Amino acid sequence: MDAQKVGLGLTVFVSISVRGHSKDWADQFTKVIRGLPQVQSAYHTLGHQDYLIKARVRDVQAYDDLYQRLISHIELADVSASLAI
């Protein structure tokens, strides 16, 4: 797939930290992430962040829409994003 041709020209890496690590939280996180078509992959990581998500979106506004959906469905301690250039 040519992401530019389908209007998904921006790659975003979203770093997520959480407050707690319960099975219920992890199940909800998985459910929400699987329901977001922009998400290409998600990883449980070690270090300062707990999860790393790779997403493809149209533009910064589309990333903000994705961010708003994440925080409205899952309790997160911290979220930061890096844009690939």
C-alpha atoms as an extended CHARMM CRD file, in Angstrom:
* protein
*
        85  EXT
         1         1  MET       CA              0.0000000000        0.0000000000        0.0000000000  PROA      1               0.0000000000
         2         2  ASP       CA              1.2510000000        3.4620000000       -0.8660000000  PROA      2               0.0000000000
         3         3  ALA       CA              0.2530000000        5.4100000000        2.2460000000  PROA      3               0.0000000000
         4         4  GLN       CA              0.6240000000        8.7570000000        0.4890000000  PROA      4               0.0000000000
         5         5  LYS       CA             -1.8250000000        7.7390000000       -2.2460000000  PROA      5               0.0000000000
         6         6  VAL       CA             -4.5060000000        6.7160000000        0.2630000000  PROA      6               0.0000000000
         7         7  GLY       CA             -4.1100000000        9.8960000000        2.3100000000  PROA      7               0.0000000000
         8         8  LEU       CA             -2.1330000000        8.4890000000        5.2400000000  PROA      8               0.0000000000
         9         9  GLY       CA              1.1030000000       10.3530000000        4.7170000000  PROA      9               0.0000000000
        10        10  LEU       CA              2.0450000000       10.8930000000        8.3500000000  PROA      10              0.0000000000
        11        11  THR       CA              3.6360000000        8.1690000000       10.4850000000  PROA      11              0.0000000000
        12        12  VAL       CA              3.2790000000        8.7270000000       14.2190000000  PROA      12              0.0000000000
        13        13  PHE       CA              4.9780000000        6.8240000000       17.0220000000  PROA      13              0.0000000000
        14        14  VAL       CA              2.9270000000        7.1670000000       20.2000000000  PROA      14              0.0000000000
        15        15  SER       CA              4.6420000000        6.4680000000       23.5340000000  PROA      15              0.0000000000
        16        16  ILE       CA              2.3050000000        5.5670000000       26.3650000000  PROA      16              0.0000000000
        17        17  SER       CA              2.9110000000        5.2570000000       30.0960000000  PROA      17              0.0000000000
        18        18  VAL       CA              0.2760000000        3.8090000000       32.4040000000  PROA      18              0.0000000000
        19        19  ARG       CA             -0.4050000000        4.0660000000       36.1410000000  PROA      19              0.0000000000
        20        20  GLY       CA             -1.3120000000        0.4410000000       36.7550000000  PROA      20              0.0000000000
        21        21  HSD       CA             -0.8670000000       -2.8900000000       35.0440000000  PROA      21              0.0000000000
        22        22  SER       CA             -4.0180000000       -4.9110000000       35.6300000000  PROA      22              0.0000000000
        23        23  LYS       CA             -5.3370000000       -7.6120000000       33.3290000000  PROA      23              0.0000000000
        24        24  ASP       CA             -8.6210000000       -5.7140000000       32.9470000000  PROA      24              0.0000000000
        25        25  TRP       CA             -6.7520000000       -2.5800000000       31.8500000000  PROA      25              0.0000000000
        26        26  ALA       CA             -4.6240000000       -4.5510000000       29.3770000000  PROA      26              0.0000000000
        27        27  ASP       CA             -7.7170000000       -6.2480000000       27.9330000000  PROA      27              0.0000000000
        28        28  GLN       CA             -9.4320000000       -2.8540000000       27.4670000000  PROA      28              0.0000000000
        29        29  PHE       CA             -6.2830000000       -1.3990000000       25.9050000000  PROA      29              0.0000000000
        30        30  THR       CA             -6.0870000000       -4.2870000000       23.4280000000  PROA      30              0.0000000000
        31        31  LYS       CA             -9.7670000000       -3.9100000000       22.5500000000  PROA      31              0.0000000000
        32        32  VAL       CA             -9.4550000000       -0.1660000000       21.9410000000  PROA      32              0.0000000000
        33        33  ILE       CA             -6.2210000000       -0.4460000000       19.9190000000  PROA      33              0.0000000000
        34        34  ARG       CA             -7.7080000000       -3.1630000000       17.6940000000  PROA      34              0.0000000000
        35        35  GLY       CA            -10.6650000000       -0.8680000000       17.0040000000  PROA      35              0.0000000000
        36        36  LEU       CA             -8.4720000000        1.9240000000       15.6510000000  PROA      36              0.0000000000
        37        37  PRO       CA             -7.7080000000        1.3160000000       11.9710000000  PROA      37              0.0000000000
        38        38  GLN       CA             -4.9410000000        3.9330000000       12.0220000000  PROA      38              0.0000000000
        39        39  VAL       CA             -2.8530000000        1.7360000000       14.3380000000  PROA      39              0.0000000000
        40        40  GLN       CA             -0.4280000000       -0.4190000000       12.3680000000  PROA      40              0.0000000000
        41        41  SER       CA              1.3070000000       -2.0130000000       15.3360000000  PROA      41              0.0000000000
        42        42  ALA       CA              1.5380000000       -1.8190000000       19.1060000000  PROA      42              0.0000000000
        43        43  TYR       CA              4.2650000000       -3.0710000000       21.4080000000  PROA      43              0.0000000000
        44        44  HSD       CA              4.4960000000       -3.6080000000       25.1660000000  PROA      44              0.0000000000
        45        45  THR       CA              7.9290000000       -2.2080000000       26.0120000000  PROA      45              0.0000000000
        46        46  LEU       CA             10.3860000000       -1.9260000000       28.8920000000  PROA      46              0.0000000000
        47        47  GLY       CA             11.8120000000        1.3610000000       30.1060000000  PROA      47              0.0000000000
        48        48  HSD       CA             10.2200000000        4.7700000000       30.6450000000  PROA      48              0.0000000000
        49        49  GLN       CA              7.2870000000        3.9970000000       28.3840000000  PROA      49              0.0000000000
        50        50  ASP       CA              4.9950000000        1.0060000000       28.7050000000  PROA      50              0.0000000000
        51        51  TYR       CA              3.6630000000        0.8410000000       25.1410000000  PROA      51              0.0000000000
        52        52  LEU       CA              4.7420000000        2.0640000000       21.7300000000  PROA      52              0.0000000000
        53        53  ILE       CA              2.1760000000        2.4230000000       18.9640000000  PROA      53              0.0000000000
        54        54  LYS       CA              2.9020000000        2.9980000000       15.2890000000  PROA      54              0.0000000000
        55        55  ALA       CA              0.0340000000        4.7060000000       13.4770000000  PROA      55              0.0000000000
        56        56  ARG       CA             -0.5320000000        6.1500000000       10.0020000000  PROA      56              0.0000000000
        57        57  VAL       CA             -2.7340000000        9.2310000000        9.7630000000  PROA      57              0.0000000000
        58        58  ARG       CA             -3.6000000000       11.9110000000        7.2330000000  PROA      58              0.0000000000
        59        59  ASP       CA             -2.1940000000       14.8900000000        9.1670000000  PROA      59              0.0000000000
        60        60  VAL       CA             -1.6690000000       16.3580000000       12.6320000000  PROA      60              0.0000000000
        61        61  GLN       CA             -5.4080000000       16.9450000000       13.0920000000  PROA      61              0.0000000000
        62        62  ALA       CA             -6.0480000000       13.2700000000       12.3200000000  PROA      62              0.0000000000
        63        63  TYR       CA             -3.4440000000       12.3590000000       14.9380000000  PROA      63              0.0000000000
        64        64  ASP       CA             -5.2410000000       14.5580000000       17.4570000000  PROA      64              0.0000000000
        65        65  ASP       CA             -8.4830000000       12.7350000000       16.6520000000  PROA      65              0.0000000000
        66        66  LEU       CA             -6.7060000000        9.4280000000       17.3180000000  PROA      66              0.0000000000
        67        67  TYR       CA             -5.2810000000       10.8130000000       20.5650000000  PROA      67              0.0000000000
        68        68  GLN       CA             -8.7090000000       12.0000000000       21.7140000000  PROA      68              0.0000000000
        69        69  ARG       CA            -10.1860000000        8.5510000000       21.0480000000  PROA      69              0.0000000000
        70        70  LEU       CA             -7.3840000000        6.9030000000       23.0310000000  PROA      70              0.0000000000
        71        71  ILE       CA             -7.7340000000        9.0910000000       26.1030000000  PROA      71              0.0000000000
        72        72  SER       CA            -11.5220000000        8.9040000000       26.0690000000  PROA      72              0.0000000000
        73        73  HSD       CA            -11.4770000000        5.0750000000       26.2450000000  PROA      73              0.0000000000
        74        74  ILE       CA             -8.3840000000        4.2330000000       28.3120000000  PROA      74              0.0000000000
        75        75  GLU       CA             -6.8340000000        5.6820000000       31.4560000000  PROA      75              0.0000000000
        76        76  LEU       CA             -3.2600000000        6.7070000000       30.6430000000  PROA      76              0.0000000000
        77        77  ALA       CA             -0.5760000000        8.3350000000       32.7980000000  PROA      77              0.0000000000
        78        78  ASP       CA              1.3070000000        9.9730000000       29.9310000000  PROA      78              0.0000000000
        79        79  VAL       CA              1.1740000000       10.1080000000       26.1430000000  PROA      79              0.0000000000
        80        80  SER       CA              3.7560000000       11.5910000000       23.8130000000  PROA      80              0.0000000000
        81        81  ALA       CA              4.1370000000       11.3900000000       20.0750000000  PROA      81              0.0000000000
        82        82  SER       CA              6.9680000000       11.5590000000       17.5900000000  PROA      82              0.0000000000
        83        83  LEU       CA              6.3440000000       12.2600000000       13.9230000000  PROA      83              0.0000000000
        84        84  ALA       CA              8.4640000000       10.5070000000       11.3130000000  PROA      84              0.0000000000
        85        85  ILE       CA              9.9270000000       12.8130000000        8.6710000000  PROA      85              0.0000000000
